[in-house]
XYZ file of C-alpha atoms in Angstrom:
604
model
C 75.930 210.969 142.858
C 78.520 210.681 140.271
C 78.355 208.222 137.602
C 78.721 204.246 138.836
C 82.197 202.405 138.345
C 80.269 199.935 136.526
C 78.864 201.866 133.901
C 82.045 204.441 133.377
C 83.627 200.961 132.186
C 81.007 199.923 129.644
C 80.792 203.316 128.697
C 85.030 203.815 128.464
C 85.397 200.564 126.338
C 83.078 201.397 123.514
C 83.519 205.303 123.988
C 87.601 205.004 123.479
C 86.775 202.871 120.349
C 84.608 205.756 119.010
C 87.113 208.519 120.148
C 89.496 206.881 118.133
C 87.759 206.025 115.350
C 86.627 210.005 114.858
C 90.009 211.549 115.570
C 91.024 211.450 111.835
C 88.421 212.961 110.539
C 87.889 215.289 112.967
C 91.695 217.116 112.680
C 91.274 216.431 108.606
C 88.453 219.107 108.525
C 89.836 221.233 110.836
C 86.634 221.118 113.038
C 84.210 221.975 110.232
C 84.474 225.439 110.768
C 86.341 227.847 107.393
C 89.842 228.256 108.637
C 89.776 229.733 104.832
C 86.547 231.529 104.472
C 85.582 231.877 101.238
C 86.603 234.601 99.344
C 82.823 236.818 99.521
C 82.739 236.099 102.730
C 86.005 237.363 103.791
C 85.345 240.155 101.520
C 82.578 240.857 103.345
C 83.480 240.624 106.756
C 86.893 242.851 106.314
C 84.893 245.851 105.045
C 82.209 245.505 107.597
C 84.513 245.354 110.387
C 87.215 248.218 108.922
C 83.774 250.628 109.252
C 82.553 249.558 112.826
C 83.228 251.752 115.930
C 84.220 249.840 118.563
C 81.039 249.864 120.309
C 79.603 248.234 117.994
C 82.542 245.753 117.452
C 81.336 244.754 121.623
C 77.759 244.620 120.806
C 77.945 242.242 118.273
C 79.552 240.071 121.136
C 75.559 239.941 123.091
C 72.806 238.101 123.048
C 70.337 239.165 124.716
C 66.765 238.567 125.924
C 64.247 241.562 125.742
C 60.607 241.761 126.994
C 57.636 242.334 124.609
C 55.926 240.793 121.728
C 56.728 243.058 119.039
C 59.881 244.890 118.176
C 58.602 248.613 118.959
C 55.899 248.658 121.446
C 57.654 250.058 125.028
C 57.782 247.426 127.964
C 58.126 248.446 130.936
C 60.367 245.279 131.734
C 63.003 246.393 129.587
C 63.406 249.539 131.475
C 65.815 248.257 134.538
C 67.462 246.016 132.438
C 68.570 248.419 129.048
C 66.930 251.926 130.337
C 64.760 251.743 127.421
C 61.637 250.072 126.886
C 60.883 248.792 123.733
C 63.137 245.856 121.708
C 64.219 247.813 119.199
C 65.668 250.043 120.972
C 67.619 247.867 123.243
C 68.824 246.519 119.812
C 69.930 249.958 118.683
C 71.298 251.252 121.860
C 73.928 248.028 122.029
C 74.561 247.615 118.301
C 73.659 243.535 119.552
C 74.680 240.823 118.043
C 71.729 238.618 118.781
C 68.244 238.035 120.765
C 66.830 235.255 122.083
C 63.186 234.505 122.485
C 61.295 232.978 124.693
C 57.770 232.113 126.217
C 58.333 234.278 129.312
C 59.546 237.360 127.303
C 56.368 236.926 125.430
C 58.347 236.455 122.265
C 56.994 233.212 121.242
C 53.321 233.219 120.762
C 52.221 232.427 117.925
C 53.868 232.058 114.274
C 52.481 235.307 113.226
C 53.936 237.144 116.013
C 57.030 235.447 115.905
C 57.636 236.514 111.887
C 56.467 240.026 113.212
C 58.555 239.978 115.956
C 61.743 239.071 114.224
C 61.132 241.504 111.051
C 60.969 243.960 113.529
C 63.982 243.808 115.202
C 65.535 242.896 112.516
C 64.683 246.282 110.748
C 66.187 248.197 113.973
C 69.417 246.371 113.240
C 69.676 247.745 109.723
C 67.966 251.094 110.111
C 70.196 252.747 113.161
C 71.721 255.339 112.604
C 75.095 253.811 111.783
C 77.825 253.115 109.066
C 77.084 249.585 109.326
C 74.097 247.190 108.994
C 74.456 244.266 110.430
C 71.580 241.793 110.926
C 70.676 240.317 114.166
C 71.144 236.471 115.455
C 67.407 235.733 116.709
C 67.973 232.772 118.697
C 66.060 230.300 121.128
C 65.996 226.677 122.213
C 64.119 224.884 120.263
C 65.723 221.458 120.922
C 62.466 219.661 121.275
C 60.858 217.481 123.660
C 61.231 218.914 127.207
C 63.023 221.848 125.745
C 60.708 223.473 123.184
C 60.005 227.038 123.226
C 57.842 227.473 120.084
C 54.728 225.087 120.326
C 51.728 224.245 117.897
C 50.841 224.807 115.323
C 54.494 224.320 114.868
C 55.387 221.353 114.316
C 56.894 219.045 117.435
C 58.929 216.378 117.849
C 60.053 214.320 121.159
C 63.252 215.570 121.543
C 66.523 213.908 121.906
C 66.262 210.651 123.774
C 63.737 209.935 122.042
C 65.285 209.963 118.680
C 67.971 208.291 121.052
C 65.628 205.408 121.580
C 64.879 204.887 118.080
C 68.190 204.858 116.851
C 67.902 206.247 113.327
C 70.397 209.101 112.383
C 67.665 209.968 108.804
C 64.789 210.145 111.888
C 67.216 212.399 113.780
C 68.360 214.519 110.779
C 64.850 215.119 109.073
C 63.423 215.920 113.033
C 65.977 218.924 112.714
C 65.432 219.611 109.274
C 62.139 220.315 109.528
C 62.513 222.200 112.999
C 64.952 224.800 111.068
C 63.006 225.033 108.107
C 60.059 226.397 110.316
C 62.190 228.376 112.442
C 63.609 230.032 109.457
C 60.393 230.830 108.037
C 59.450 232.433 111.474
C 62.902 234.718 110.692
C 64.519 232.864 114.000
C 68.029 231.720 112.353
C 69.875 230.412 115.119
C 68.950 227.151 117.444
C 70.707 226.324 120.773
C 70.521 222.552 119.860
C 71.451 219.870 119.542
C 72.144 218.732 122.984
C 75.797 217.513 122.843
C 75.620 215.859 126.718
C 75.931 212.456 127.480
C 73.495 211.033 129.915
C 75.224 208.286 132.201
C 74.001 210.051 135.457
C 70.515 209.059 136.006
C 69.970 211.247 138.723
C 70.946 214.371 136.175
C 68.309 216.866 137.510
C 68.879 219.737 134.310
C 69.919 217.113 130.738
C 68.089 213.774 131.079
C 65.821 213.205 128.559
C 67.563 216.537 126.690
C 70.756 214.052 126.140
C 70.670 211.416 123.132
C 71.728 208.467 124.983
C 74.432 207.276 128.075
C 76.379 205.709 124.903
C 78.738 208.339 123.241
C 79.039 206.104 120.438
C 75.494 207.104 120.046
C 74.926 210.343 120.958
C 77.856 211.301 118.420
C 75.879 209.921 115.875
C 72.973 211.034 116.547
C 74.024 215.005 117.060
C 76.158 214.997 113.902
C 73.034 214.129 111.594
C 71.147 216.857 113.930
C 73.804 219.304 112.875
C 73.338 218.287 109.238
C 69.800 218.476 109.496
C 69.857 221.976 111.065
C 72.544 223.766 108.726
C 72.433 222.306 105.623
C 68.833 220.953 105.385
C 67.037 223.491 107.685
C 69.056 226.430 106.895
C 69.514 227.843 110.774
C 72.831 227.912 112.233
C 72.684 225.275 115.276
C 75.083 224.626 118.680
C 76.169 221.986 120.534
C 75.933 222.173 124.084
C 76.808 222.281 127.015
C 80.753 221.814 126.494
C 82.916 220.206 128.258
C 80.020 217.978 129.080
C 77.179 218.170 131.011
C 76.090 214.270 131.344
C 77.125 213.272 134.990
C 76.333 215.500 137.566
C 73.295 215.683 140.121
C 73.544 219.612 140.472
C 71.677 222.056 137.936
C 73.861 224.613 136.929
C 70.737 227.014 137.010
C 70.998 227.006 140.370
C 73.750 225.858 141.900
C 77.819 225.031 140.858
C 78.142 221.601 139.438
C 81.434 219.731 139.690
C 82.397 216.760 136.751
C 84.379 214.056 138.570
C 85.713 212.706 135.287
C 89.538 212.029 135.133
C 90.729 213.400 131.305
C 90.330 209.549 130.095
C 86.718 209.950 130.699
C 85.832 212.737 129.028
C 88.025 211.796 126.285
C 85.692 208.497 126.050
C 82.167 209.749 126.857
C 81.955 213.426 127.066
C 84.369 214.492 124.249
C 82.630 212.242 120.866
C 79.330 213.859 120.371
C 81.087 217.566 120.926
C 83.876 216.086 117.866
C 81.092 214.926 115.677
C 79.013 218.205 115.719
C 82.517 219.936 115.180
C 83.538 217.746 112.254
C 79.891 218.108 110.929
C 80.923 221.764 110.684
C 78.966 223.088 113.573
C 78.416 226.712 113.652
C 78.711 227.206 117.391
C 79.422 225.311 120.640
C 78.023 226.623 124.100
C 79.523 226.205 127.613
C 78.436 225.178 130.251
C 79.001 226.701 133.947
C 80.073 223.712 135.647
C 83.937 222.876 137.074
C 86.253 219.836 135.635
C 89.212 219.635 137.763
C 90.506 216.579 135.323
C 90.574 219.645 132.671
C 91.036 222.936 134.542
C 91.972 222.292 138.059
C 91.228 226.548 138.819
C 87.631 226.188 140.328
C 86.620 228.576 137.720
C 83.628 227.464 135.779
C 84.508 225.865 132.358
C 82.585 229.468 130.478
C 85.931 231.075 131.953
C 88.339 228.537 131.953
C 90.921 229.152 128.933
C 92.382 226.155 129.452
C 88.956 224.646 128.543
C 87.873 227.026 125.881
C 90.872 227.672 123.828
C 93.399 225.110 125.177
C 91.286 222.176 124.407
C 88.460 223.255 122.102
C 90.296 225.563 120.116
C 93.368 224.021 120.324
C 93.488 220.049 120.805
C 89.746 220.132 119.087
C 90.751 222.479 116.352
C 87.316 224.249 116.652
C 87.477 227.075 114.514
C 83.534 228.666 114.801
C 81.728 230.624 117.435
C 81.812 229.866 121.142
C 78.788 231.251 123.077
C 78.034 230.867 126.996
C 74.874 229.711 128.272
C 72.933 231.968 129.983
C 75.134 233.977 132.518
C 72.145 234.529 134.564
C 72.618 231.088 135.945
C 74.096 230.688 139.508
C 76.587 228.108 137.577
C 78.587 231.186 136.735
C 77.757 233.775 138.892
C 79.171 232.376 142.187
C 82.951 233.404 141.876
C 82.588 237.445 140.327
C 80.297 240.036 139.868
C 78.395 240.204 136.575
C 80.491 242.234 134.704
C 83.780 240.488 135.340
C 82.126 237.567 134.523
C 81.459 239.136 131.116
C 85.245 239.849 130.337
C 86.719 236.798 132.073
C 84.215 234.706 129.918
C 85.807 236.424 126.486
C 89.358 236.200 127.884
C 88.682 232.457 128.064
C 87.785 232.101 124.587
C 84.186 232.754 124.427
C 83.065 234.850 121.347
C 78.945 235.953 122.804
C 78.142 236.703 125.691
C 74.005 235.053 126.443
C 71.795 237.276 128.454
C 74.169 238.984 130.712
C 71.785 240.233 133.622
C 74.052 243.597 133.453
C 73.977 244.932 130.593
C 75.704 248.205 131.242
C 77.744 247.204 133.363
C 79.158 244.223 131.069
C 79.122 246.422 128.346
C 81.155 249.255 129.877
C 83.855 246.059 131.182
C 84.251 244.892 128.200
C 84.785 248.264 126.651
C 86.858 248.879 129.246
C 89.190 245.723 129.201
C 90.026 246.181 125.264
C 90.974 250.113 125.888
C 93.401 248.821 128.940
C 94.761 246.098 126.457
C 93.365 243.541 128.435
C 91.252 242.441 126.117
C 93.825 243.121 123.032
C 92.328 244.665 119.284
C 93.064 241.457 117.479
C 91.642 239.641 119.964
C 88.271 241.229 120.314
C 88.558 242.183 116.190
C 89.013 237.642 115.716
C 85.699 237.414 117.926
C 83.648 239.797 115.385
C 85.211 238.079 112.864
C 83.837 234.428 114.136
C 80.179 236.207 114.838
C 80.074 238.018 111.073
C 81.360 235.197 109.172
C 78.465 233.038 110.595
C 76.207 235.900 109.819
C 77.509 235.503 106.228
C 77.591 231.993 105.937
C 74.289 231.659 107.681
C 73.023 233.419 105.189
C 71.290 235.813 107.740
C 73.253 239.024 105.758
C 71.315 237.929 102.525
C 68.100 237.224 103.926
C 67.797 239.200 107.050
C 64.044 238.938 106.816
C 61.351 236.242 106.468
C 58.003 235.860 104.487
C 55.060 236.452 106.452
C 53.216 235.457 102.964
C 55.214 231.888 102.673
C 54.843 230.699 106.314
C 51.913 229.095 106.369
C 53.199 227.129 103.747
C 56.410 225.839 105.959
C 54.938 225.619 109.543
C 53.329 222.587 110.659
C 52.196 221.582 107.478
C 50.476 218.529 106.888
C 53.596 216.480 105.646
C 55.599 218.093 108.545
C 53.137 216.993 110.706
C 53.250 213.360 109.085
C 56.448 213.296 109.343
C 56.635 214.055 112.808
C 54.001 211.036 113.746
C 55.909 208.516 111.600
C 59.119 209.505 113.532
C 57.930 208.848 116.863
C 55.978 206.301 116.320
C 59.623 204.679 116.026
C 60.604 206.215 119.286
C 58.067 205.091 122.374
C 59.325 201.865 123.653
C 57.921 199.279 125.486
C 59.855 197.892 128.222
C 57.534 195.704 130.262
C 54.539 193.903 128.922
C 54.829 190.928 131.815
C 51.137 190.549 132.387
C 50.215 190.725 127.994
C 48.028 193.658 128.583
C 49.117 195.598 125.887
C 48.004 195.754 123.158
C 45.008 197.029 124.639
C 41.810 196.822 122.980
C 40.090 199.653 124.244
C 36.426 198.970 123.164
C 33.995 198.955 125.471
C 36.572 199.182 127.989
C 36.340 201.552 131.247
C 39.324 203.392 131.662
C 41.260 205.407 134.214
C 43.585 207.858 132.837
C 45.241 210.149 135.903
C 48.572 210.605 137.470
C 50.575 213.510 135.430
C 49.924 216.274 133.424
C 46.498 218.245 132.551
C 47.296 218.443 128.593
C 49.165 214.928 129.193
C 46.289 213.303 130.632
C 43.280 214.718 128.802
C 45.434 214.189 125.234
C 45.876 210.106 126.146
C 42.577 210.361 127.493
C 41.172 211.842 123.632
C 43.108 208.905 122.168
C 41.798 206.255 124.012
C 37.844 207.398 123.884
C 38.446 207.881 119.852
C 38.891 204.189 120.060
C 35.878 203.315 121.951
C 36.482 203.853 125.483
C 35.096 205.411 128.474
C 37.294 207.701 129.978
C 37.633 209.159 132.877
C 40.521 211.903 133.954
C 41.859 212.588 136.936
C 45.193 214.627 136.561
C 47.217 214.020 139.844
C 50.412 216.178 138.950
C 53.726 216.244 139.800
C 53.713 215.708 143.796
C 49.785 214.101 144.240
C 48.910 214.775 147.783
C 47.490 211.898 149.838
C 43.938 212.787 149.204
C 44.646 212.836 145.345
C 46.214 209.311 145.647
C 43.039 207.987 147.552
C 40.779 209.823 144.575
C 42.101 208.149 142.027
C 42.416 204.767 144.083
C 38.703 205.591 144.530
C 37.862 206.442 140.862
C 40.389 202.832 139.897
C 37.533 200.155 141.739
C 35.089 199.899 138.724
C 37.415 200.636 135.678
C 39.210 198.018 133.698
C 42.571 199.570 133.105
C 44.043 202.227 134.369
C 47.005 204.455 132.460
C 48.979 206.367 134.985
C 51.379 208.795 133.528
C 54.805 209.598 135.230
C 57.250 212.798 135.356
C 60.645 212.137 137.121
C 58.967 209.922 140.073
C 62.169 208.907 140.512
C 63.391 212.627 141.614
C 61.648 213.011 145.754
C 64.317 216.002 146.195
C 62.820 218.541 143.639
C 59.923 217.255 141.408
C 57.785 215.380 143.677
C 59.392 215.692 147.528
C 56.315 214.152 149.050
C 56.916 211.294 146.798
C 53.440 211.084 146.061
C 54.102 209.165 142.085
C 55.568 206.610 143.643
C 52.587 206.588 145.977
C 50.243 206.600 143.698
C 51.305 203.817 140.980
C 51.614 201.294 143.729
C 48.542 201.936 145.434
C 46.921 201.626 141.918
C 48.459 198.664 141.880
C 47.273 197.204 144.798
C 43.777 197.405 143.693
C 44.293 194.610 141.233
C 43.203 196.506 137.808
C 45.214 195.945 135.455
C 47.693 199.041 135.385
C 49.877 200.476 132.387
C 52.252 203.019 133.746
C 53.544 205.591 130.806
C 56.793 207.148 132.039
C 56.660 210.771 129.862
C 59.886 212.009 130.796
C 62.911 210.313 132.097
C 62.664 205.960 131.444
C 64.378 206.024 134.764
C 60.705 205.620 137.014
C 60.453 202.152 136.790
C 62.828 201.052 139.231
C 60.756 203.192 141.690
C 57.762 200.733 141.363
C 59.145 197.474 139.943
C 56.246 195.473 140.842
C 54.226 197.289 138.176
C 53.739 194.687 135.239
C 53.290 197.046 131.936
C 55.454 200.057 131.663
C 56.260 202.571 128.399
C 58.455 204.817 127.906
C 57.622 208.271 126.003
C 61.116 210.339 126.508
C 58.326 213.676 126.424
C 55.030 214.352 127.215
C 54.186 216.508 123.691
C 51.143 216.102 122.321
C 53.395 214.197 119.453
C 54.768 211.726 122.014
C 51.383 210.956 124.035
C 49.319 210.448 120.671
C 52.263 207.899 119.405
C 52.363 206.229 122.928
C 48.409 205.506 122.783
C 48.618 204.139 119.015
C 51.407 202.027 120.616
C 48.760 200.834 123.742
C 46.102 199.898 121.214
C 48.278 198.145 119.115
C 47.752 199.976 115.956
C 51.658 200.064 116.322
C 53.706 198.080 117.372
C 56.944 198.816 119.289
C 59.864 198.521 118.021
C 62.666 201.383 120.083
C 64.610 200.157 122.334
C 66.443 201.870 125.896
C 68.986 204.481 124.681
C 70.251 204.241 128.287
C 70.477 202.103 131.013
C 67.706 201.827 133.973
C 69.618 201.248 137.090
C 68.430 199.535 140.266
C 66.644 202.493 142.837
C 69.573 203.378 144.749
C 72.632 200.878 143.487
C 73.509 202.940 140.383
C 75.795 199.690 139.600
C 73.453 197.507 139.055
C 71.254 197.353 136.283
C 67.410 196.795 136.013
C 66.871 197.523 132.109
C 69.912 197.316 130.177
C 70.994 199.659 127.250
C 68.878 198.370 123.979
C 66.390 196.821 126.314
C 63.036 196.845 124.653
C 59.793 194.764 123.824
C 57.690 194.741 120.672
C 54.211 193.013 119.778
């Protein structure tokens, strides 16, 4: 389901305001991004590039993902992918211009690993045998909240809506400050964040909670002090994502092709102002995202390899000057209309500058050398690519200081004003949005309570709250889709407590998350027992008008550890709300009517 006719016209009327209001600004910086580098950078870049081969000229065009948790121990993973097995030799054999970590490639397991890690592939950049030495992007997605790849002891935050919800662009900026800062330290210079998507599709199975808000006005606020906070403050070079816009669809581009039903007014009012604020906040890149916008490119192709989207209106009408990188082309999004290597060149001929995790890496590779020696791919245009992906190496400061301190990074990651920081923030973020029966605050003393419904770490970290203040607890983690019997358990385990805290994860979504609908199931049989019952929603604020008959509901955004402790201080009362809906709650099945309007929110 597309976005409602309703909302596209609240959105429109405050979103063409904004539009407008950023144009100026946005052509009078040329999109943030050195259309006249300076002159040590140029330097730089033209004497690099006059000595690469142009092999290496490609591989600085990858980013790639590679298996193991240090740079030069084989893995047998790596073999069918690269045809070597250890990371630094995938590095070496492609000249690449980047890696990207994450949990699953066991890149991302501690901060001591992760400095390791890095220096190590970092060293295989700068040590092949080569006329250059060019250091590696080392990338992941540390956008926080449901999209956090590097967990304690670094330090968390609860991610976009959140910050969305508390409406404070210093909150926003200092969140990404510090979440550069300790991803520098860990030698990982590049974040895929901030989330540049707008929201107004509550049914949005892959951004949700990921976007800032269903208000461009906003989320364009919002992103551009995320962009500050990242570059200037935290040092790492950030991207906005997932351009054109990624905020009304009910497909996930992981897995299938979404289509944007937006006519070009639209986008110009909700989709386009968070992608021109990151862009006049100088943003270093902008990724795409594999979905189709007839309004903008009426080809079918995906927008990653649509030119009119890429250089027509990013480059050109946006005046976006800096690096343009895909998401990952291992997503069905992009892989539906060619094979993996066309995708590869058809992707650069659009405008794209990196290529992320191609699943065919020789076979991309040898296309794209292929497509500049046919003059397909032309010299200057490949050589204007490098040029982008260098000049951000410079600028980064990633040439300079290719390496970080193992020594200094205990001294940057989740230290104890980080930490503080982090707690005060999202304190400022959980919101209360229905407090019709006065049970919160809660005073928890002497009190039997029932935490369950989802989440192991979820429910045993509210549960450690609540018993530090005096209660008896009892857990019963239900999960995502509680069977029948788990419902009656916890129904069961409700009759002699005083409250019970239910936690929710997208009970709203029956045709992926939970298809037996057993949330819903279980909140209003809790219900009926007559406790009294405080539902936590730790994802998407959207459950609530799956159960509206429940009397006390909050809103988390995230179910961190960060988000859970701050929603428990907020039960007890020792704070009090004060965030308020960054989006709208619509009625369960009439997306035009609304249950909890935008700025909706309840305080003690």
């Amino acid at each position: 389901m597309s976005m409602s006719n309703l909302s596209r016209r609240s959105v429109i009327a405050g979103g063409l305001a904004a539009a407008a209001a950023g144009a100026a600004a946005s052509s009078a910086r040329a999109a943030g991004n050195p259309v006249n580098p300076p002159a040590a950078e140029n330097g730089w870049v033209t004497s690099t590039m006059a000595r690469m081969t142009l092999e290496e000229k490609v591989g600085q065009l990858f980013i790639q993902n590679v298996y193991g948790s240090d740079a030069t121990t084989p893995d047998a993973r790596n073999l069918p992918l690269y045809g070597v097995a250890s990371p630094a030799e995938v590095v070496q054999k492609y000249h690449l211009g980047g890696i990207i970590y994450f949990a699953w490639t066991d890149s991302v397991q501690n901060p001591d690993q992760i400095v390791g890690l890095s220096n190590g592939l970092q060293k295989a950049a700068l040590t092949q045998a080569s006329k250059v030495r060019i250091p590696l992007q080392i990338a992941t997605d540390q956008e926080q909240g449901v999209v956090t790849r590097i967990g304690p002891p670094a330090t968390q935050f609860p991610g976009s809506m959140a910050l969305g919800a508390g409406r404070s662009a210093p909150d926003a900026r200092t969140a990404a400050a510090i979440t550069g800062m300790e991803l520098l330290a860990m030698g990982v210079n590049t974040n895929f964040a901030p989330d540049c998507d707008v929201n107004v599709n509550p049914l949005n199975p892959v951004i949700g909670t990921r976007s800032f808000s269903s208000r461009p006005e906003l989320a364009a606020q919002l992103a551009a002090a995320q962009v500050a906070g990242y570059q200037r403050d935290g040092g790492v070079a950030s991207s906005a994502k997932h351009f054109p816009g990624h905020g009304d669809t009910a497909t996930d581009s992981h897995v299938a092709f979404p289509i944007i039903t937006h006519t070009r007014e639209q986008w110009e009012a909700i989709d386009a102002p968070p992608f021109k604020a990151a862009i006049n906040e100088q943003i270093d890149m902008i990724m795409t995202a594999h979905l189709s916008f007839p309004a903008l490119d009426d080809s079918g192709n995906p927008a990653t390899l649509s030119k009119p989207i890429m250089t027509d209106l990013l480059r050109g009408q946006l005046g976006y000057k800096g690096v343009i990188v895909t998401d990952s082309l291992a997503m069905q999004g992009v892989r539906d209309l060619y094979g993996d290597a066309e995708v590869a060149v058809r992707a650069l001929l659009a405008g794209v500058d990196q290529l992320l995790m191609t699943p065919a890496m020789d076979d991309a590779f040898a296309a794209v050398l292929d497509a500049v020696r046919s003059g397909r791919i032309t010299e200057d245009e490949l050589d204007a690519k490098v040029r982008r992906v260098l000049g951000l190496k410079y600028r980064r400061g990633i040439v300079a200081r290719p390496y970080a301190d193992p020594a200094a990074m205990s001294s940057v990651v989740g230290t104890p004003a980080h930490l503080a920081a982090a707690n005060s923030i999202t304190d400022r973020t959980t919101t209360l949005v229905k407090n019709d029966a006065k049970a919160l605050p809660l005073a928890p003393k002497g009190k039997k309570v029932l935490v369950t419904g989802y989440g192991v770490g979820t429910t045993a970290t509210l549960a450690a709250a609540l018993t530090g203040k005096g209660a008896t607890v009892q857990t019963l983690q239900t999960g995502t889709s509680p069977t029948d019997a788990q419902v009656a358990s916890a129904v069961a385990a409700a009759a002699d407590k005083d409250v019970v805290v239910v936690t929710t994860m997208k009970a709203w979504d029956t045709s992926v998350t939970d298809k037996r609908g057993g949330q819903q199931k279980l909140v209003k049989q809790l219900l009926a027992t007559g406790r009294t019952v405080v539902v936590v929603a730790v994802r998407d604020p959207y459950d609530i008008a799956y159960f509206t008959d429940a009397p006390t509901y909050v809103a988390t955004y995230s179910y961190s550890p960060v988000a859970i402790e701050a929603a428990a201080r907020v039960i007890v009362g020792d704070v009090a709300p004060t965030a308020s809906l960054p989006v709208d709650i619509p009625v369960a099945g009439d997306p035009d009517t609304v249950l909890y309007p935008f700025g909706h929110g309840l305080t003690y």
